Coordinates of C-alpha atoms (C1' of nucleotides) in Angstrom, one line a residue:
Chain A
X1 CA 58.7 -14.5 36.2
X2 CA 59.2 -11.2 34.0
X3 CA 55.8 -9.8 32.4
X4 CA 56.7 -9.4 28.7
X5 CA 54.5 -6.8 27.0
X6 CA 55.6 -5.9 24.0
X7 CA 54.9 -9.0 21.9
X8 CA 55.6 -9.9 18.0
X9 CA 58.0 -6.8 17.9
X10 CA 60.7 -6.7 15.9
X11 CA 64.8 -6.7 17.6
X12 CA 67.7 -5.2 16.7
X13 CA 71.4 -5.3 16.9
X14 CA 72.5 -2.1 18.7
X15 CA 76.1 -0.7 18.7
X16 CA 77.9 2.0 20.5
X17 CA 80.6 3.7 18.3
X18 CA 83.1 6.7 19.5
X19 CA 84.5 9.8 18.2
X20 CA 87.1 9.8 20.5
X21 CA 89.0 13.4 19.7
X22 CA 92.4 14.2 21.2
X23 CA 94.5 17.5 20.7
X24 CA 98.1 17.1 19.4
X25 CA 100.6 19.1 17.7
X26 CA 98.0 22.1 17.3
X27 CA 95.6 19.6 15.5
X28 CA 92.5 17.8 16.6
X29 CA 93.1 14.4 16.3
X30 CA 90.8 11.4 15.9
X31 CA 91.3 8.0 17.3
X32 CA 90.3 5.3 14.5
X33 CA 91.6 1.3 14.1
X34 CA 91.7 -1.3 11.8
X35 CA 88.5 -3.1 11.7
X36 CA 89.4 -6.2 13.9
X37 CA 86.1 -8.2 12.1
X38 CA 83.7 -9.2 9.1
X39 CA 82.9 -7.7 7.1
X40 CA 85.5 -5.3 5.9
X41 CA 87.9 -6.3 8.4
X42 CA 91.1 -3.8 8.4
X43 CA 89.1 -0.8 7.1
X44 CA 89.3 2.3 9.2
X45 CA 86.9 2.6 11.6
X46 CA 85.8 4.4 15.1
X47 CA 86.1 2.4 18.3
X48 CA 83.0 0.3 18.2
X49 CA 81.0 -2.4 20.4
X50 CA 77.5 -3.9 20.9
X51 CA 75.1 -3.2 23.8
X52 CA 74.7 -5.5 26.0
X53 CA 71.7 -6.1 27.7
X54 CA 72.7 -5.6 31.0
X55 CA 73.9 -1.6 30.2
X56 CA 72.3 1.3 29.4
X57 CA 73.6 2.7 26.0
X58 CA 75.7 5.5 27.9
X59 CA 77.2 2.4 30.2
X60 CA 77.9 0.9 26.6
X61 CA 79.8 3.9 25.6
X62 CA 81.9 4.6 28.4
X63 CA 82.6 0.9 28.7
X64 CA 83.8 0.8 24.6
X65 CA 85.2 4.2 25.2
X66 CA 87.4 2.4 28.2
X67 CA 88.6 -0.5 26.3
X68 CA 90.1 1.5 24.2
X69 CA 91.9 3.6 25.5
X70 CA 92.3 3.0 29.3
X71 CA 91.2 6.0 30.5
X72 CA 87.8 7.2 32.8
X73 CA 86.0 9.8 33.8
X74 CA 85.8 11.5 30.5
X75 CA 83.7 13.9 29.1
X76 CA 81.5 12.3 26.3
X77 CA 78.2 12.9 25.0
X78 CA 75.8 11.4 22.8
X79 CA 75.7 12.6 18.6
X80 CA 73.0 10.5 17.9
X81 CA 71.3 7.3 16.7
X82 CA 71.9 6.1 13.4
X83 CA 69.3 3.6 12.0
X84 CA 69.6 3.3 7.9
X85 CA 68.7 -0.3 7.0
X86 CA 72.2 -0.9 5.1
X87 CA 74.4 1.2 7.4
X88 CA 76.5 -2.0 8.5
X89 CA 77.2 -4.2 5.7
X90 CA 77.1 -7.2 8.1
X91 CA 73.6 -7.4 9.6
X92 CA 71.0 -4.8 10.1
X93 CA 72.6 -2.7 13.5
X94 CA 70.9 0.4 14.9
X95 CA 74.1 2.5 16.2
X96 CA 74.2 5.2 18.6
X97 CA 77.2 7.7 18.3
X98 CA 79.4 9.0 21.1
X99 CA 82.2 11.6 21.3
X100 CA 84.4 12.5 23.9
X101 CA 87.2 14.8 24.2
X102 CA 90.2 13.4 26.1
X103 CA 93.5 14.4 26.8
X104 CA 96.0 12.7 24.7
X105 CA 98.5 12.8 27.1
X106 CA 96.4 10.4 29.6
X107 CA 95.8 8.1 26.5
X108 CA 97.4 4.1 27.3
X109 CA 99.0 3.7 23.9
X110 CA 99.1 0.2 24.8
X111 CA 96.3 -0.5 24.3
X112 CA 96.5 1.6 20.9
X113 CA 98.8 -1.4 19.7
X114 CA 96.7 -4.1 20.6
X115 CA 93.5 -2.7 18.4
X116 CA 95.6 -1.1 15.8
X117 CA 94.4 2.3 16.5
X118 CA 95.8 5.6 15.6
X119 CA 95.4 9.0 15.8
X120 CA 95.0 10.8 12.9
X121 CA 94.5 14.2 12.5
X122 CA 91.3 15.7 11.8
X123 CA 92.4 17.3 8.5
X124 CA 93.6 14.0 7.1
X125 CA 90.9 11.3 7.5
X126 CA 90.5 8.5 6.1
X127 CA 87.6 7.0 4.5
X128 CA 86.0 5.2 6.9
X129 CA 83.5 1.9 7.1
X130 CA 80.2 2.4 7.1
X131 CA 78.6 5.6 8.0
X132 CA 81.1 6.6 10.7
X133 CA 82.2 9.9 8.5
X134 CA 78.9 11.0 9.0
X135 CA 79.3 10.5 12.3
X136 CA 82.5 12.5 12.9
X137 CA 81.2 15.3 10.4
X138 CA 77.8 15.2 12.9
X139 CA 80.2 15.1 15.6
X140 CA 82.9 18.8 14.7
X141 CA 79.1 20.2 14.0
X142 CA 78.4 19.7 17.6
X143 CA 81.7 20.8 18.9
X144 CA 81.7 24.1 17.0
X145 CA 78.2 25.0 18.1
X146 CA 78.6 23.8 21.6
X147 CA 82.4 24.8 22.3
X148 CA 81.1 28.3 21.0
X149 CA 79.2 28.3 24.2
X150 CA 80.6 26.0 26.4
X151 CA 84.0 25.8 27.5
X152 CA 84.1 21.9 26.6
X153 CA 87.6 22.3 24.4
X154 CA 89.5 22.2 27.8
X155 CA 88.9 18.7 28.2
X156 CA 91.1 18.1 25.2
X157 CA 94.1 20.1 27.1
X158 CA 96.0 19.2 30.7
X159 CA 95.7 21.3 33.8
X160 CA 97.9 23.7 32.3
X161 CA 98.3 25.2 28.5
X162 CA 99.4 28.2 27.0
X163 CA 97.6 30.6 25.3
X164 CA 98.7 29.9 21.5
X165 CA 98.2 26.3 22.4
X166 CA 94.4 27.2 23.9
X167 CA 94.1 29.2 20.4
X168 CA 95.5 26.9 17.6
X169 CA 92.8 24.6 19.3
X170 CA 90.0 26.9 18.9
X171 CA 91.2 27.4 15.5
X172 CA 91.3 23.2 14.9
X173 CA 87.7 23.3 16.0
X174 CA 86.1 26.0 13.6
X175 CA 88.7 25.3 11.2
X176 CA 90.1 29.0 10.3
X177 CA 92.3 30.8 11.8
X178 CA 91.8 34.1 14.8
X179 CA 93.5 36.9 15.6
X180 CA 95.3 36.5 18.4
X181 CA 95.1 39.7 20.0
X182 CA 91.0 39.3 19.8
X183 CA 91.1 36.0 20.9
X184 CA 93.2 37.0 24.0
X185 CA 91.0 39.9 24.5
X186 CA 87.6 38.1 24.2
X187 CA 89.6 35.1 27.2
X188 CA 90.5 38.1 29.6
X189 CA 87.1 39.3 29.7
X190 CA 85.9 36.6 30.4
X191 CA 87.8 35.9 33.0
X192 CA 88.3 32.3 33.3
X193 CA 91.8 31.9 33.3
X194 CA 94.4 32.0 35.8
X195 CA 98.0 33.3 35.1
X196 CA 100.5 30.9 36.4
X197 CA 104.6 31.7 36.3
X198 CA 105.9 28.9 34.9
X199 CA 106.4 29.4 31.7
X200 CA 106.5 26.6 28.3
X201 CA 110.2 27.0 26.4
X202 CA 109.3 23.9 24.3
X203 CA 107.9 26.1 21.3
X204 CA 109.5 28.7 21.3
X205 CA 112.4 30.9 22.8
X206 CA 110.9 33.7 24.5
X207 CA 108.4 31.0 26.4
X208 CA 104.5 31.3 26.3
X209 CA 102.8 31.4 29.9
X210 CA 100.9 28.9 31.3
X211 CA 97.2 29.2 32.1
X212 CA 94.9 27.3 34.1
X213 CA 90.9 27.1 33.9
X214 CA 89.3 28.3 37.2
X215 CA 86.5 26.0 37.3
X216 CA 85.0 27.5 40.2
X217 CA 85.2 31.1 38.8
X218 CA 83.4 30.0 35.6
X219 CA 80.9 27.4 37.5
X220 CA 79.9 30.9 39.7
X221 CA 79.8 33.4 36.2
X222 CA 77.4 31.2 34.8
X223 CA 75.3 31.0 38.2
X224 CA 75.1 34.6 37.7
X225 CA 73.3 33.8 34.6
X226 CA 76.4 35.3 32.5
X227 CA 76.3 34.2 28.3
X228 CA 79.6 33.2 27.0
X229 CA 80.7 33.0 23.5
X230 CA 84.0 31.9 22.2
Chain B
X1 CA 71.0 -17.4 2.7
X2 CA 72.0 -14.1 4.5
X3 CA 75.6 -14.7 6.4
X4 CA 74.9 -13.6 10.0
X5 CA 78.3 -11.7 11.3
X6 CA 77.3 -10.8 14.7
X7 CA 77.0 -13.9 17.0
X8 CA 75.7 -14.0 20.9
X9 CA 74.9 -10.6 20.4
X10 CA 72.2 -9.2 22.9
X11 CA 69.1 -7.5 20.3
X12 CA 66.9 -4.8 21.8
X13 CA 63.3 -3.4 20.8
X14 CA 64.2 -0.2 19.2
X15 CA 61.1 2.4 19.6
X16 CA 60.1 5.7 17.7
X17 CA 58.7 8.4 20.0
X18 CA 57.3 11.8 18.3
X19 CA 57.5 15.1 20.4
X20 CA 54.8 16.7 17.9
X21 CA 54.5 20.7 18.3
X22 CA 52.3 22.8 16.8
X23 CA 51.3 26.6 17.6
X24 CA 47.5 27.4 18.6
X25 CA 46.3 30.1 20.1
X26 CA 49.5 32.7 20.3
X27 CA 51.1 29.4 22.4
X28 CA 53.2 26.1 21.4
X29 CA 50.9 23.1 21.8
X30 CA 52.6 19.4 22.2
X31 CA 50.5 16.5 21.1
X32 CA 50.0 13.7 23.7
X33 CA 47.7 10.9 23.9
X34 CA 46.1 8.4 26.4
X35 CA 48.6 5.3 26.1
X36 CA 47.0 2.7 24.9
X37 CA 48.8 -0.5 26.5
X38 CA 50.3 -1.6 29.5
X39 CA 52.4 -0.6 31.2
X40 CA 50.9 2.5 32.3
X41 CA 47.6 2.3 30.3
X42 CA 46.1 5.1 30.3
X43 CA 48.8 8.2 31.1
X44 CA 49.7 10.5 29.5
X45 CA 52.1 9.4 26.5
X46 CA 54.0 10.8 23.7
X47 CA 52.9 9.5 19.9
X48 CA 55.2 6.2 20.1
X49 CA 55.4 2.9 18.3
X50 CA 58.0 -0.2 17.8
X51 CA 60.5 0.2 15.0
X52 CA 59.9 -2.5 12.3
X53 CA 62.5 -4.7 11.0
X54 CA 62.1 -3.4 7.1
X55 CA 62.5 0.4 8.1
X56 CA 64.8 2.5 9.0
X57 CA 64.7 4.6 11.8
X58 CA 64.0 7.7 10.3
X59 CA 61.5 6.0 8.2
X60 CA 60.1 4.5 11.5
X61 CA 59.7 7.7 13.1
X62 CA 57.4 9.2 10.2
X63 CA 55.1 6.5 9.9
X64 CA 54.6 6.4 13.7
X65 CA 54.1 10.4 12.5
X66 CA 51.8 9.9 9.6
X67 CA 49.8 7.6 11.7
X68 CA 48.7 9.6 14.4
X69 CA 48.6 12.9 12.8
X70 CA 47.4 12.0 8.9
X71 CA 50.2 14.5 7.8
X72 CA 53.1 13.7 5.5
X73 CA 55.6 15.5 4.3
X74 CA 56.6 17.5 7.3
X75 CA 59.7 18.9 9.2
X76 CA 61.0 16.2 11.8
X77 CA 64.7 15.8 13.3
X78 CA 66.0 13.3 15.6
X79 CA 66.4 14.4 18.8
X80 CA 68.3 11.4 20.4
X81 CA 68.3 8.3 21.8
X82 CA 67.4 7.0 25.3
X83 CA 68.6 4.1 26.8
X84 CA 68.6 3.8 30.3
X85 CA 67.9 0.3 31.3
X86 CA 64.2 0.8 33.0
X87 CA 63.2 3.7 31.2
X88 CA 60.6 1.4 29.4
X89 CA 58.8 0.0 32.7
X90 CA 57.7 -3.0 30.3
X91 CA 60.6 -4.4 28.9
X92 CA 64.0 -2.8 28.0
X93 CA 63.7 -0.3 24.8
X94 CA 65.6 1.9 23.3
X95 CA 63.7 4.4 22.1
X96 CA 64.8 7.3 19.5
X97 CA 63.0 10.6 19.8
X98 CA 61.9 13.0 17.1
X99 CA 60.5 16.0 16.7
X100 CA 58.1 17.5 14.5
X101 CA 57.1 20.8 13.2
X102 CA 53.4 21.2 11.9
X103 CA 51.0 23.4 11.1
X104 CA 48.1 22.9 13.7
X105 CA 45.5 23.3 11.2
X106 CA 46.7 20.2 8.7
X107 CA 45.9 18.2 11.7
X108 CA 43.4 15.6 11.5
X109 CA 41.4 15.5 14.3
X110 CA 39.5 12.2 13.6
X111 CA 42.7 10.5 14.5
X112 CA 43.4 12.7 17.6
X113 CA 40.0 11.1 18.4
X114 CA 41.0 7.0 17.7
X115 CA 44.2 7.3 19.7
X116 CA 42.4 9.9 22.6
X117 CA 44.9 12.2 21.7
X118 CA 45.3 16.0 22.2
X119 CA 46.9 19.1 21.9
X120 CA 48.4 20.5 25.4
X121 CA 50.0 23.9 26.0
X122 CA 54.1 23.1 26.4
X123 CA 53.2 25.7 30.0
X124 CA 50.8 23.3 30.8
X125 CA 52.5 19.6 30.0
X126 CA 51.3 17.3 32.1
X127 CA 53.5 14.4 34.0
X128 CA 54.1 12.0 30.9
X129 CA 54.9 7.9 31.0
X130 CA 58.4 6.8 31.4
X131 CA 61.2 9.4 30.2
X132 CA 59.0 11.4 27.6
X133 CA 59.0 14.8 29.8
X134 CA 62.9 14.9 29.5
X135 CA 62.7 13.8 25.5
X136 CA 60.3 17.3 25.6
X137 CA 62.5 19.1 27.7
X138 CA 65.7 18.6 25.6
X139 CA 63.7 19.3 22.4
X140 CA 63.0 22.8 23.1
X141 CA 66.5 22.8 24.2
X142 CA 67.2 22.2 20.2
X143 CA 64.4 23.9 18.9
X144 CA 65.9 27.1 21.2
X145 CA 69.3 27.0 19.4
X146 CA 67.8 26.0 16.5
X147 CA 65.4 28.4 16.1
X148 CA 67.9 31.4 16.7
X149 CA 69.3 30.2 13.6
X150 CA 67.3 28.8 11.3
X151 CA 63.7 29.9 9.9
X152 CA 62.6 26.7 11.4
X153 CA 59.9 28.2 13.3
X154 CA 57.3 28.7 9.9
X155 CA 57.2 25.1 9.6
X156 CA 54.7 25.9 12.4
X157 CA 52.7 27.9 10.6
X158 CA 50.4 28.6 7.9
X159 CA 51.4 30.1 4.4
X160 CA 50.6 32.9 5.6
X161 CA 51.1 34.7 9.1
X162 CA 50.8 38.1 10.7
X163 CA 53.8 39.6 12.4
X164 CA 51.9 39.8 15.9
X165 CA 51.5 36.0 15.3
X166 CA 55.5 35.0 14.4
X167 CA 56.4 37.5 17.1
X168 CA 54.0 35.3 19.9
X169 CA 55.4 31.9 18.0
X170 CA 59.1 32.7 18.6
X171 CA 58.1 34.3 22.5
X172 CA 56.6 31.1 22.6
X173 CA 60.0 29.0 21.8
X174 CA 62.2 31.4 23.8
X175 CA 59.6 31.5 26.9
X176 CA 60.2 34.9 27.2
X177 CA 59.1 38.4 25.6
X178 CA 60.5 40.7 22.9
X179 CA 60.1 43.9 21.8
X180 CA 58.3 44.5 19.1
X181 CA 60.4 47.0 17.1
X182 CA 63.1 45.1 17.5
X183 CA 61.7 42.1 16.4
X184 CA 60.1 43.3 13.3
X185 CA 63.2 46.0 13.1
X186 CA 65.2 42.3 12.5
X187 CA 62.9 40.7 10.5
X188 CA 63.0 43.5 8.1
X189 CA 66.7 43.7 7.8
X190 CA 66.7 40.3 6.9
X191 CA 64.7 41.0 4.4
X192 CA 63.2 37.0 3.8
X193 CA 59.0 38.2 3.9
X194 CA 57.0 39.2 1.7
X195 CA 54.4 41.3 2.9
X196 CA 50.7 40.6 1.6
X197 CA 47.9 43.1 0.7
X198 CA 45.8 41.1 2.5
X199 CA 45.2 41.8 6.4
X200 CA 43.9 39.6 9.2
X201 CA 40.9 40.8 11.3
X202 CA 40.0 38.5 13.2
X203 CA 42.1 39.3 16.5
X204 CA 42.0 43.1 16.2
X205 CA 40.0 45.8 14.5
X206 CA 42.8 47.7 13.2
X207 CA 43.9 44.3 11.5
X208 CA 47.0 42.9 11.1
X209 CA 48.9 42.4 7.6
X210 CA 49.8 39.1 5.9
X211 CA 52.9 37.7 5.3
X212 CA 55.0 35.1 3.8
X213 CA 58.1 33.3 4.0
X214 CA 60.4 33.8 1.0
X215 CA 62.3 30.2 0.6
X216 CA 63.9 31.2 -2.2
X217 CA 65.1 34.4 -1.2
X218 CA 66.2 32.4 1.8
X219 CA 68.2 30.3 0.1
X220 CA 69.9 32.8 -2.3
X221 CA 71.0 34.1 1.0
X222 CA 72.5 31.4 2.4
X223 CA 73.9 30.9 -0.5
X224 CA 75.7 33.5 -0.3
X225 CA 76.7 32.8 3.2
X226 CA 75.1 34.8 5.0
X227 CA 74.5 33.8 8.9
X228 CA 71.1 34.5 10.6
X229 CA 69.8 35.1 14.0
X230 CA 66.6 35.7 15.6
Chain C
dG1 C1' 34.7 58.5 21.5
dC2 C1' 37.0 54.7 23.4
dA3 C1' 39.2 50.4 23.8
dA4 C1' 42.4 47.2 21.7
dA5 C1' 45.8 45.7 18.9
dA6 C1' 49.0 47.3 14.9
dG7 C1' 52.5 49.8 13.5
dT8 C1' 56.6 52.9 13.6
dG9 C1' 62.4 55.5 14.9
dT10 C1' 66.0 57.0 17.6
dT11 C1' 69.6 56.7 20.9
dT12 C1' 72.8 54.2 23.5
dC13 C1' 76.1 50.8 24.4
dA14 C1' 78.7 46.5 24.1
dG15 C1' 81.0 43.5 21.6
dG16 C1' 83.2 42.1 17.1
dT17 C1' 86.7 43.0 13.8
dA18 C1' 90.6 44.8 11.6
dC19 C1' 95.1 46.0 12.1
dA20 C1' 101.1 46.5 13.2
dC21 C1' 104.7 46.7 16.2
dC22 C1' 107.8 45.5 20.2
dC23 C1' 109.7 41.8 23.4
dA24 C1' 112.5 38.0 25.0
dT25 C1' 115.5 34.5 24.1
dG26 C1' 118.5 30.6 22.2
dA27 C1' 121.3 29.6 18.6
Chain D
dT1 C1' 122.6 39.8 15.8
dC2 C1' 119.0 37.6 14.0
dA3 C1' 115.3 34.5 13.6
dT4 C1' 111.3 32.8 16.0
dG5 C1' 107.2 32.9 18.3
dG6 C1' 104.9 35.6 22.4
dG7 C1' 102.7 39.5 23.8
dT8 C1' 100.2 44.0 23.6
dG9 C1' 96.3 48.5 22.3
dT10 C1' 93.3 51.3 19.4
dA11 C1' 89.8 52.8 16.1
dC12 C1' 85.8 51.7 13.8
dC13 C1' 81.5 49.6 13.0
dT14 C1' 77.7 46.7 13.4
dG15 C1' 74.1 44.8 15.9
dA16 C1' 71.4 44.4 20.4
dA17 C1' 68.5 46.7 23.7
dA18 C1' 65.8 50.2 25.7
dC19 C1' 62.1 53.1 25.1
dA20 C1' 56.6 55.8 23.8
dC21 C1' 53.5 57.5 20.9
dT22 C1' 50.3 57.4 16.7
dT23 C1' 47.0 54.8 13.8
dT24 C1' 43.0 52.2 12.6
dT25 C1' 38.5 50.6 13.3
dG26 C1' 34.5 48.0 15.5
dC27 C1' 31.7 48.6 19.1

DNA sequence: GCAAAAGTGTTTCAGGTACACCCATGA
DNA sequence: TCATGGGTGTACCTGAAACACTTTTGC
């Protein structure tokens, strides 16, 4: 027999909703779908669930996270809690926010059909339900404060990228655009990056190189007690 | 008669806890208090209470606020929201953290008295109920970055402050020591204090001057987009 | 007159920013 | 051969960091 301790308290509806972000065609991208129930059914939304009781709200997010788009192991990180009475027009729900940063190429569009979700690109969103722009604006805050830092925008790339690829993203993130010759400059002190030979013909006719992030390199530079800032 | 949209959903007690900082005696103080029920009557607890069904979190977290600190008005920011299953040894809550920024002196004491609370040293925080030492932990994480960028740190202080006292208040945020020409070398490029005829006595003969924070001028910078960084 | 804290400038160095041309290749 | 995107180096400037002595005054 459970102890319960907390009595006459009020409970609540709690949701998990993700700002799943995916880099395409130079753009950050955002996964939204049509709104599958009441009320406002069909209007843009972000991949969204309820707790359960049995989970923890991170469980939540990576289970939500999974349905929708068949992929694991991903990294994703909390925004927030959002808690206005009226946020969800259907009953009061406390929602706590997720992103994650995937790469699009390991996304199951299969499953994209079956929810009626889409990428769109960052630049071009739609009005969404609820409050879940605030969300994704709370969300690019995050990502431009913490990718400035952090090397988190390679989770939105494959093993291997090219440089211009690697900078148009930067560029999607703080939204303007960098010199290139400082941006390669500021990558090579760092030292992060390892040169591969292969090169990518598929944008051009010269070819751009292929890099790949040396996790251990950067995971040892930090140890060191080394600041970055991209 | 209110439609219900979400059925056989699981509900959860939502809670409000307050990481409550103030600045005493050249040092950042946190304000804890005996818990008052079980689980864990007695330890050490951050300011906490249940969120209420007419409120909305934000509103929850200041009247938790207001109620153990008799101050209104004040600078508080969410700091997230915890949800691991048994991080509430009672019964499963989720609980949203906030922080708060107050000037020590505003603080009424008879309360700290009703709810056994007090002011510790953040250097000397004791072991806290449940998860509250990681909500502490990962608000000095914010207030850190935070701080580097925003005035936030005079919330913490009087009107009016000496520069030996700012200097020890942001020290006390980074946990480490600056130089004192450089610090006020900064402050003075910025150019957002005003400096007072008026001097301070009481914690050196010499005496140290007043200043004060100029909001406006702070704003007209922004305005003008300027960046910050201290 | 001395102890204790307040106040004050200069030099050095690293990193940020601005900027323009050549290269490789497929069509 | 030309159009397209990839790749490279330098000069300047700003801001960060290191560093030591003088001033005031209560005791």
């Amino acid at each position: 027999m459970t102890a319960t301790f907390y009595q006459n308290k009020d409970s609540f509806l709690v949701a998990a909703d993700c700002i799943i972000m995916g880099f395409h065609e130079n753009e950050l991208n955002i996964l939204v779908s049509r709104r599958q129930i009441e009320p406002l059914k069909g209007g843009w939304s972000l991949m969204g669930g309820f707790v359960n009781a049995p989970e923890s709200i991170d469980e939540a997010a990576e289970r939500i996270f999974g349905e929708f788009t068949g992929i694991k192991d991903i990294f994703m990180e909390q925004v927030g809690a959002y808690g206005e009475i009226n946020r969800d027009l259907g009953e009061r729900v406390i929602s706590i926010a997720y992103y994650a940063l995937v790469n699009i190429d390991e996304f199951d569009t299969s499953l994209a059909e079956k929810y009626d979700a889409r990428w769109v690109r960052l630049t071009q969103l739609p009005e969404l339900v609820f409050d879940h722009n605030k969300m994704v604006k709370d969300t690019i805050g995050i990502l431009q404060r913490k990718a400035a830092v952090k090397p988190i925008g390679f989770n939105l790339l494959g093993d291997q990228f090219t440089l211009p690829t690697l900078q148009s993203l930067y560029e999607s993130i703080y939204q303007e655009s960098i010199d290139k010759r400082n941006f390669r400059k500021k990558l090579m002190t760092m030292d992060i990056l390892e040169k591969l030979d292969e090169k990518d013909k598929s944008s051009s006719k010269k070819g751009a190189f292929y890099y790949k992030f040396n996790k251990e390199k950067y995971d040892q530079l930090i140890q060191q007690g080394l600041h970055f800032s991209l």
